[in-house]
Amino acid sequence: MAKVEFKDFSVKVKEALSERAYQAVEEACGELEAQTKRNTAVDTGQTKNAWIHTVVDSGEVVNGAVSNPLQNAIWEEFGTGEYALNGNGRKGGWSYKDEEGKWHHTMGKHPRRPLFKAYSSLKNKLIKRMRAIFKGGLS
């Protein structure tokens, strides 16, 4: 009977997969963040500069997110008032006083969708890049 020696490389394989997964998600989120910033309208630059990405490796799953802590980012993405993306905004408009004390009336803000547009424009490129990373092409 032939002698068979079993060598367990599962730990090394899992580590290599985890490294590739982290790299793939990090690259994808970085690209999405950069494109979202390019897509964001600039008045003061505050909303544009607040976009960030995070990547977390739990040991089993690698999760990534592109986010913005500013409320205006939500308004830029989904719109407000009469123009809200799903039609669920305030109807009839409203008035507000700006920082200089001047009154304005608005019916809302049209959605500009900077994050969605970034995702839509990069989706195929990011999938192709992830495939390359997992096939071994790290460059």
CSV table of N, CA and C in Angstrom, one decimal:
chain,number,residue,atom,x,y,z
A,1,MET,N,0.8,-1.2,0.0
A,1,MET,CA,0.0,0.0,0.0
A,1,MET,C,0.9,1.2,0.0
A,2,ALA,N,0.5,2.2,-0.8
A,2,ALA,CA,1.3,3.5,-0.9
A,2,ALA,C,1.2,4.3,0.3
A,3,LYS,N,2.3,4.9,0.7
A,3,LYS,CA,2.3,5.8,1.9
A,3,LYS,C,1.8,7.2,1.4
A,4,VAL,N,0.8,7.8,2.1
A,4,VAL,CA,0.3,9.1,1.8
A,4,VAL,C,0.5,10.0,3.0
A,5,GLU,N,1.1,11.1,2.8
A,5,GLU,CA,1.3,12.1,3.8
A,5,GLU,C,0.4,13.3,3.6
A,6,PHE,N,-0.4,13.6,4.6
A,6,PHE,CA,-1.3,14.8,4.5
A,6,PHE,C,-0.7,16.0,5.1
A,7,LYS,N,-0.7,17.1,4.3
A,7,LYS,CA,-0.2,18.4,4.9
A,7,LYS,C,-1.4,19.4,4.8
A,8,ASP,N,-1.6,20.0,5.9
A,8,ASP,CA,-2.8,20.9,6.1
A,8,ASP,C,-2.3,22.3,5.9
A,9,PHE,N,-2.6,22.9,4.7
A,9,PHE,CA,-2.3,24.3,4.5
A,9,PHE,C,-3.5,25.2,4.6
A,10,SER,N,-4.5,24.8,5.2
A,10,SER,CA,-5.8,25.5,5.3
A,10,SER,C,-5.6,26.9,6.0
A,11,VAL,N,-4.8,27.0,7.0
A,11,VAL,CA,-4.5,28.2,7.7
A,11,VAL,C,-3.9,29.2,6.7
A,12,LYS,N,-2.9,28.8,6.0
A,12,LYS,CA,-2.2,29.7,5.1
A,12,LYS,C,-3.1,30.1,3.9
A,13,VAL,N,-3.9,29.2,3.5
A,13,VAL,CA,-4.9,29.5,2.4
A,13,VAL,C,-5.9,30.6,2.9
A,14,LYS,N,-6.4,30.4,4.1
A,14,LYS,CA,-7.4,31.3,4.7
A,14,LYS,C,-6.8,32.7,4.9
A,15,GLU,N,-5.5,32.7,5.3
A,15,GLU,CA,-4.8,34.0,5.5
A,15,GLU,C,-4.6,34.7,4.2
A,16,ALA,N,-4.2,34.0,3.1
A,16,ALA,CA,-4.0,34.5,1.8
A,16,ALA,C,-5.4,35.1,1.3
A,17,LEU,N,-6.4,34.3,1.4
A,17,LEU,CA,-7.8,34.8,1.0
A,17,LEU,C,-8.2,36.0,1.7
A,18,SER,N,-8.0,36.1,3.0
A,18,SER,CA,-8.3,37.2,3.8
A,18,SER,C,-7.5,38.4,3.4
A,19,GLU,N,-6.3,38.3,3.1
A,19,GLU,CA,-5.4,39.4,2.7
A,19,GLU,C,-6.0,40.0,1.4
A,20,ARG,N,-6.3,39.1,0.5
A,20,ARG,CA,-6.8,39.5,-0.9
A,20,ARG,C,-8.2,40.1,-0.7
A,21,ALA,N,-9.0,39.6,0.1
A,21,ALA,CA,-10.3,40.2,0.3
A,21,ALA,C,-10.2,41.6,0.9
A,22,TYR,N,-9.3,41.7,1.9
A,22,TYR,CA,-9.1,43.1,2.5
A,22,TYR,C,-8.6,44.1,1.4
A,23,GLN,N,-7.6,43.6,0.6
A,23,GLN,CA,-7.1,44.5,-0.4
A,23,GLN,C,-8.2,44.9,-1.4
A,24,ALA,N,-9.0,43.9,-1.8
A,24,ALA,CA,-10.0,44.2,-2.8
A,24,ALA,C,-11.1,45.2,-2.3
A,25,VAL,N,-11.5,45.0,-1.1
A,25,VAL,CA,-12.5,45.9,-0.5
A,25,VAL,C,-11.9,47.2,-0.2
A,26,GLU,N,-10.7,47.3,0.2
A,26,GLU,CA,-10.0,48.6,0.5
A,26,GLU,C,-9.9,49.4,-0.8
A,27,GLU,N,-9.5,48.7,-1.9
A,27,GLU,CA,-9.4,49.4,-3.2
A,27,GLU,C,-10.7,49.9,-3.7
A,28,ALA,N,-11.7,49.0,-3.6
A,28,ALA,CA,-13.0,49.4,-4.1
A,28,ALA,C,-13.6,50.6,-3.3
A,29,CYS,N,-13.5,50.5,-2.0
A,29,CYS,CA,-14.0,51.6,-1.2
A,29,CYS,C,-13.2,52.9,-1.4
A,30,GLY,N,-11.9,52.8,-1.6
A,30,GLY,CA,-11.1,54.0,-1.9
A,30,GLY,C,-11.5,54.6,-3.2
A,31,GLU,N,-11.8,53.8,-4.2
A,31,GLU,CA,-12.2,54.3,-5.5
A,31,GLU,C,-13.6,54.9,-5.4
A,32,LEU,N,-14.5,54.3,-4.7
A,32,LEU,CA,-15.9,54.8,-4.5
A,32,LEU,C,-15.8,56.2,-3.8
A,33,GLU,N,-15.0,56.2,-2.8
A,33,GLU,CA,-14.9,57.5,-2.0
A,33,GLU,C,-14.4,58.6,-2.9
A,34,ALA,N,-13.3,58.3,-3.7
A,34,ALA,CA,-12.8,59.4,-4.6
A,34,ALA,C,-13.8,59.8,-5.6
A,35,GLN,N,-14.5,58.9,-6.2
A,35,GLN,CA,-15.5,59.2,-7.3
A,35,GLN,C,-16.6,60.0,-6.6
A,36,THR,N,-17.1,59.6,-5.5
A,36,THR,CA,-18.2,60.3,-4.8
A,36,THR,C,-17.8,61.7,-4.5
A,37,LYS,N,-16.5,61.9,-4.0
A,37,LYS,CA,-16.1,63.3,-3.8
A,37,LYS,C,-16.1,64.1,-5.1
A,38,ARG,N,-15.7,63.5,-6.2
A,38,ARG,CA,-15.7,64.2,-7.5
A,38,ARG,C,-17.1,64.6,-7.9
A,39,ASN,N,-18.1,63.7,-7.5
A,39,ASN,CA,-19.5,63.9,-7.9
A,39,ASN,C,-20.2,64.9,-7.0
A,40,THR,N,-19.7,65.2,-5.9
A,40,THR,CA,-20.4,66.0,-4.9
A,40,THR,C,-20.3,67.5,-5.2
A,41,ALA,N,-21.4,68.2,-5.2
A,41,ALA,CA,-21.5,69.6,-5.5
A,41,ALA,C,-20.7,70.3,-4.4
A,42,VAL,N,-20.1,71.5,-4.8
A,42,VAL,CA,-19.2,72.2,-3.9
A,42,VAL,C,-19.8,73.6,-3.7
A,43,ASP,N,-20.1,73.9,-2.5
A,43,ASP,CA,-20.5,75.3,-2.1
A,43,ASP,C,-19.4,75.7,-1.2
A,44,THR,N,-19.3,75.1,0.0
A,44,THR,CA,-18.2,75.4,1.0
A,44,THR,C,-17.2,74.3,0.9
A,45,GLY,N,-17.5,73.1,0.3
A,45,GLY,CA,-16.5,72.0,0.3
A,45,GLY,C,-16.6,71.1,1.5
A,46,GLN,N,-17.5,71.5,2.4
A,46,GLN,CA,-17.6,70.8,3.7
A,46,GLN,C,-18.1,69.3,3.4
A,47,THR,N,-19.2,69.2,2.7
A,47,THR,CA,-19.8,67.9,2.4
A,47,THR,C,-18.8,67.1,1.6
A,48,LYS,N,-18.3,67.7,0.5
A,48,LYS,CA,-17.3,66.9,-0.3
A,48,LYS,C,-16.2,66.4,0.5
A,49,ASN,N,-15.6,67.1,1.3
A,49,ASN,CA,-14.4,66.7,2.1
A,49,ASN,C,-14.7,65.8,3.2
A,50,ALA,N,-16.0,65.6,3.6
A,50,ALA,CA,-16.4,64.7,4.7
A,50,ALA,C,-16.6,63.3,4.3
A,51,TRP,N,-16.5,62.9,3.0
A,51,TRP,CA,-16.7,61.5,2.6
A,51,TRP,C,-15.5,60.7,3.0
A,52,ILE,N,-15.7,59.6,3.6
A,52,ILE,CA,-14.7,58.7,4.1
A,52,ILE,C,-15.0,57.2,3.7
A,53,HIS,N,-14.1,56.4,3.8
A,53,HIS,CA,-14.4,54.9,3.7
A,53,HIS,C,-13.7,54.2,4.8
A,54,THR,N,-14.3,53.1,5.2
A,54,THR,CA,-13.8,52.2,6.3
A,54,THR,C,-13.9,50.8,5.8
A,55,VAL,N,-12.9,50.0,6.2
A,55,VAL,CA,-12.9,48.6,5.9
A,55,VAL,C,-12.6,47.9,7.2
A,56,VAL,N,-13.4,46.8,7.5
A,56,VAL,CA,-13.3,46.1,8.7
A,56,VAL,C,-13.2,44.6,8.4
A,57,ASP,N,-12.2,43.9,8.9
A,57,ASP,CA,-12.0,42.5,8.7
A,57,ASP,C,-12.3,41.8,10.0
A,58,SER,N,-13.5,41.1,10.1
A,58,SER,CA,-13.9,40.4,11.3
A,58,SER,C,-13.2,39.1,11.5
A,59,GLY,N,-12.4,38.7,10.6
A,59,GLY,CA,-11.8,37.4,10.6
A,59,GLY,C,-12.5,36.4,9.7
A,60,GLU,N,-13.8,36.6,9.5
A,60,GLU,CA,-14.6,35.8,8.6
A,60,GLU,C,-15.1,36.5,7.4
A,61,VAL,N,-15.4,37.8,7.6
A,61,VAL,CA,-16.0,38.6,6.6
A,61,VAL,C,-15.2,40.0,6.5
A,62,VAL,N,-15.0,40.5,5.3
A,62,VAL,CA,-14.4,41.8,5.2
A,62,VAL,C,-15.6,42.7,4.7
A,63,ASN,N,-15.9,43.8,5.5
A,63,ASN,CA,-16.9,44.7,5.1
A,63,ASN,C,-16.3,46.1,4.9
A,64,GLY,N,-16.8,46.8,3.9
A,64,GLY,CA,-16.4,48.1,3.6
A,64,GLY,C,-17.6,49.0,3.5
A,65,ALA,N,-17.4,50.3,3.7
A,65,ALA,CA,-18.4,51.3,3.6
A,65,ALA,C,-17.9,52.6,3.2
A,66,VAL,N,-18.6,53.4,2.4
A,66,VAL,CA,-18.3,54.7,2.1
A,66,VAL,C,-19.4,55.5,2.7
A,67,SER,N,-19.0,56.6,3.5
A,67,SER,CA,-20.1,57.3,4.3
A,67,SER,C,-19.7,58.7,4.4
A,68,ASN,N,-20.6,59.5,5.0
A,68,ASN,CA,-20.5,60.9,5.2
A,68,ASN,C,-21.3,61.2,6.5
A,69,PRO,N,-20.7,61.8,7.5
A,69,PRO,CA,-21.4,62.1,8.7
A,69,PRO,C,-22.3,63.3,8.7
A,70,LEU,N,-22.2,64.1,7.6
A,70,LEU,CA,-23.0,65.3,7.5
A,70,LEU,C,-24.4,65.1,7.0
A,71,GLN,N,-25.4,65.8,7.6
A,71,GLN,CA,-26.8,65.7,7.2
A,71,GLN,C,-26.9,66.1,5.7
A,72,ASN,N,-26.2,67.1,5.3
A,72,ASN,CA,-26.3,67.5,3.9
A,72,ASN,C,-26.0,66.4,2.9
A,73,ALA,N,-25.2,65.5,3.3
A,73,ALA,CA,-24.9,64.4,2.3
A,73,ALA,C,-26.2,63.6,2.0
A,74,ILE,N,-27.0,63.4,3.0
A,74,ILE,CA,-28.3,62.7,2.8
A,74,ILE,C,-29.2,63.5,1.9
A,75,TRP,N,-29.2,64.8,2.1
A,75,TRP,CA,-30.0,65.7,1.2
A,75,TRP,C,-29.5,65.7,-0.2
A,76,GLU,N,-28.2,65.7,-0.4
A,76,GLU,CA,-27.6,65.6,-1.7
A,76,GLU,C,-27.9,64.3,-2.4
A,77,GLU,N,-27.9,63.2,-1.7
A,77,GLU,CA,-28.1,61.9,-2.2
A,77,GLU,C,-29.6,61.7,-2.6
A,78,PHE,N,-30.5,62.1,-1.7
A,78,PHE,CA,-31.9,61.7,-1.8
A,78,PHE,C,-32.8,62.9,-2.1
A,79,GLY,N,-32.4,64.1,-2.1
A,79,GLY,CA,-33.2,65.3,-2.3
A,79,GLY,C,-34.1,65.6,-1.1
A,80,THR,N,-34.8,66.7,-1.2
A,80,THR,CA,-35.7,67.1,-0.1
A,80,THR,C,-37.0,67.7,-0.7
A,81,GLY,N,-38.0,67.8,0.1
A,81,GLY,CA,-39.2,68.5,-0.3
A,81,GLY,C,-39.9,67.8,-1.5
A,82,GLU,N,-40.4,68.7,-2.4
A,82,GLU,CA,-41.1,68.3,-3.6
A,82,GLU,C,-40.2,67.4,-4.4
A,83,TYR,N,-38.9,67.5,-4.3
A,83,TYR,CA,-38.0,66.8,-5.2
A,83,TYR,C,-37.4,65.5,-4.6
A,84,ALA,N,-37.8,65.2,-3.4
A,84,ALA,CA,-37.3,64.0,-2.7
A,84,ALA,C,-37.4,62.8,-3.7
A,85,LEU,N,-36.3,61.9,-3.7
A,85,LEU,CA,-36.2,60.8,-4.6
A,85,LEU,C,-37.4,59.9,-4.7
A,86,ASN,N,-38.0,59.5,-3.5
A,86,ASN,CA,-39.1,58.6,-3.5
A,86,ASN,C,-40.4,59.3,-3.4
A,87,GLY,N,-40.5,60.6,-3.5
A,87,GLY,CA,-41.7,61.4,-3.4
A,87,GLY,C,-42.2,61.6,-2.0
A,88,ASN,N,-41.4,61.3,-1.0
A,88,ASN,CA,-41.8,61.3,0.3
A,88,ASN,C,-41.3,62.5,1.1
A,89,GLY,N,-41.0,63.6,0.4
A,89,GLY,CA,-40.5,64.8,1.0
A,89,GLY,C,-41.7,65.7,1.4
A,90,ARG,N,-41.3,66.8,2.2
A,90,ARG,CA,-42.3,67.8,2.6
A,90,ARG,C,-42.9,68.5,1.4
A,91,LYS,N,-44.3,68.6,1.3
A,91,LYS,CA,-45.0,69.2,0.2
A,91,LYS,C,-45.3,70.7,0.5
A,92,GLY,N,-45.3,71.5,-0.5
A,92,GLY,CA,-45.7,72.9,-0.3
A,92,GLY,C,-44.6,73.8,0.0
A,93,GLY,N,-43.4,73.4,0.2
A,93,GLY,CA,-42.3,74.2,0.4
A,93,GLY,C,-42.2,74.7,1.9
A,94,TRP,N,-41.1,75.5,2.2
A,94,TRP,CA,-40.9,76.1,3.5
A,94,TRP,C,-40.0,77.2,3.4
A,95,SER,N,-40.0,78.0,4.4
A,95,SER,CA,-39.1,79.2,4.4
A,95,SER,C,-38.0,79.0,5.5
A,96,TYR,N,-36.9,79.6,5.3
A,96,TYR,CA,-35.8,79.5,6.3
A,96,TYR,C,-35.0,80.8,6.3
A,97,LYS,N,-34.3,81.1,7.4
A,97,LYS,CA,-33.4,82.2,7.5
A,97,LYS,C,-32.0,81.7,7.4
A,98,ASP,N,-31.2,82.3,6.5
A,98,ASP,CA,-29.8,81.9,6.4
A,98,ASP,C,-28.9,82.5,7.5
A,99,GLU,N,-27.6,82.2,7.4
A,99,GLU,CA,-26.7,82.7,8.5
A,99,GLU,C,-26.6,84.2,8.5
A,100,GLU,N,-26.9,84.9,7.4
A,100,GLU,CA,-26.8,86.3,7.3
A,100,GLU,C,-28.1,87.0,7.6
A,101,GLY,N,-29.1,86.2,8.0
A,101,GLY,CA,-30.4,86.8,8.4
A,101,GLY,C,-31.4,87.0,7.3
A,102,LYS,N,-31.0,86.5,6.1
A,102,LYS,CA,-31.9,86.7,4.9
A,102,LYS,C,-32.8,85.5,4.8
A,103,TRP,N,-34.1,85.8,4.5
A,103,TRP,CA,-35.1,84.8,4.4
A,103,TRP,C,-35.2,84.2,3.0
A,104,HIS,N,-35.4,82.9,2.8
A,104,HIS,CA,-35.5,82.2,1.6
A,104,HIS,C,-36.7,81.3,1.6
A,105,HIS,N,-37.4,81.1,0.5
A,105,HIS,CA,-38.4,80.1,0.4
A,105,HIS,C,-38.0,79.0,-0.6
A,106,THR,N,-38.2,77.8,-0.3
A,106,THR,CA,-37.8,76.7,-1.2
A,106,THR,C,-38.8,75.6,-1.3
A,107,MET,N,-38.8,74.9,-2.4
A,107,MET,CA,-39.7,73.8,-2.6
A,107,MET,C,-38.9,72.5,-2.3
A,108,GLY,N,-37.6,72.6,-2.1
A,108,GLY,CA,-36.8,71.5,-1.8
A,108,GLY,C,-35.5,71.5,-2.7
A,109,LYS,N,-34.8,70.4,-2.6
A,109,LYS,CA,-33.5,70.3,-3.3
A,109,LYS,C,-33.6,69.0,-4.1
A,110,HIS,N,-33.2,69.1,-5.4
A,110,HIS,CA,-33.1,68.0,-6.3
A,110,HIS,C,-32.0,67.0,-5.8
A,111,PRO,N,-32.3,65.7,-5.9
A,111,PRO,CA,-31.2,64.7,-5.5
A,111,PRO,C,-30.1,64.7,-6.6
A,112,ARG,N,-28.9,64.8,-6.1
A,112,ARG,CA,-27.8,64.8,-7.0
A,112,ARG,C,-27.1,63.4,-7.1
A,113,ARG,N,-27.4,62.6,-6.1
A,113,ARG,CA,-26.9,61.1,-6.1
A,113,ARG,C,-25.4,60.9,-6.3
A,114,PRO,N,-24.6,61.6,-5.6
A,114,PRO,CA,-23.1,61.4,-5.8
A,114,PRO,C,-22.6,60.0,-5.5
A,115,LEU,N,-23.1,59.4,-4.5
A,115,LEU,CA,-22.7,58.1,-4.1
A,115,LEU,C,-23.2,57.0,-5.1
A,116,PHE,N,-24.5,57.1,-5.4
A,116,PHE,CA,-25.1,56.2,-6.3
A,116,PHE,C,-24.5,56.3,-7.7
A,117,LYS,N,-24.2,57.5,-8.2
A,117,LYS,CA,-23.6,57.7,-9.5
A,117,LYS,C,-22.2,57.1,-9.5
A,118,ALA,N,-21.5,57.3,-8.4
A,118,ALA,CA,-20.1,56.7,-8.2
A,118,ALA,C,-20.2,55.2,-8.4
A,119,TYR,N,-21.1,54.6,-7.6
A,119,TYR,CA,-21.2,53.1,-7.6
A,119,TYR,C,-21.6,52.7,-9.1
A,120,SER,N,-22.6,53.4,-9.7
A,120,SER,CA,-23.0,53.0,-11.0
A,120,SER,C,-21.9,53.0,-12.0
A,121,SER,N,-21.1,54.1,-11.9
A,121,SER,CA,-20.1,54.3,-12.9
A,121,SER,C,-18.9,53.3,-12.7
A,122,LEU,N,-18.7,52.9,-11.5
A,122,LEU,CA,-17.5,52.1,-11.2
A,122,LEU,C,-17.8,50.6,-11.0
A,123,LYS,N,-19.0,50.2,-10.9
A,123,LYS,CA,-19.4,48.8,-10.6
A,123,LYS,C,-18.6,47.8,-11.4
A,124,ASN,N,-18.7,47.9,-12.7
A,124,ASN,CA,-18.0,46.9,-13.6
A,124,ASN,C,-16.5,46.9,-13.5
A,125,LYS,N,-15.9,48.1,-13.3
A,125,LYS,CA,-14.5,48.2,-13.2
A,125,LYS,C,-14.0,47.5,-11.9
A,126,LEU,N,-14.8,47.8,-10.8
A,126,LEU,CA,-14.5,47.2,-9.5
A,126,LEU,C,-14.6,45.7,-9.5
A,127,ILE,N,-15.6,45.2,-10.1
A,127,ILE,CA,-15.8,43.7,-10.2
A,127,ILE,C,-14.6,43.1,-10.9
A,128,LYS,N,-14.2,43.7,-12.0
A,128,LYS,CA,-13.1,43.2,-12.8
A,128,LYS,C,-11.8,43.3,-12.0
A,129,ARG,N,-11.6,44.3,-11.3
A,129,ARG,CA,-10.4,44.5,-10.4
A,129,ARG,C,-10.4,43.4,-9.3
A,130,MET,N,-11.5,43.2,-8.7
A,130,MET,CA,-11.6,42.1,-7.6
A,130,MET,C,-11.3,40.8,-8.2
A,131,ARG,N,-11.8,40.5,-9.4
A,131,ARG,CA,-11.5,39.2,-10.0
A,131,ARG,C,-10.0,39.1,-10.2
A,132,ALA,N,-9.4,40.1,-10.7
A,132,ALA,CA,-7.9,40.1,-10.9
A,132,ALA,C,-7.2,39.9,-9.6
A,133,ILE,N,-7.6,40.5,-8.6
A,133,ILE,CA,-6.9,40.4,-7.3
A,133,ILE,C,-7.0,38.9,-6.8
A,134,PHE,N,-8.2,38.3,-6.9
A,134,PHE,CA,-8.3,36.9,-6.5
A,134,PHE,C,-7.7,35.9,-7.4
A,135,LYS,N,-7.4,36.3,-8.6
A,135,LYS,CA,-6.7,35.4,-9.5
A,135,LYS,C,-5.2,35.5,-9.3
A,136,GLY,N,-4.8,36.5,-8.6
A,136,GLY,CA,-3.3,36.6,-8.3
A,136,GLY,C,-2.7,37.9,-8.8
A,137,GLY,N,-3.4,38.7,-9.5
A,137,GLY,CA,-2.8,39.9,-10.1
A,137,GLY,C,-2.9,41.1,-9.1
A,138,LEU,N,-1.9,41.2,-8.2
A,138,LEU,CA,-1.9,42.2,-7.2
A,138,LEU,C,-1.5,43.6,-7.7
A,139,SER,N,-1.0,43.7,-8.9
A,139,SER,CA,-0.5,45.0,-9.3
A,139,SER,C,-1.6,45.8,-10.0
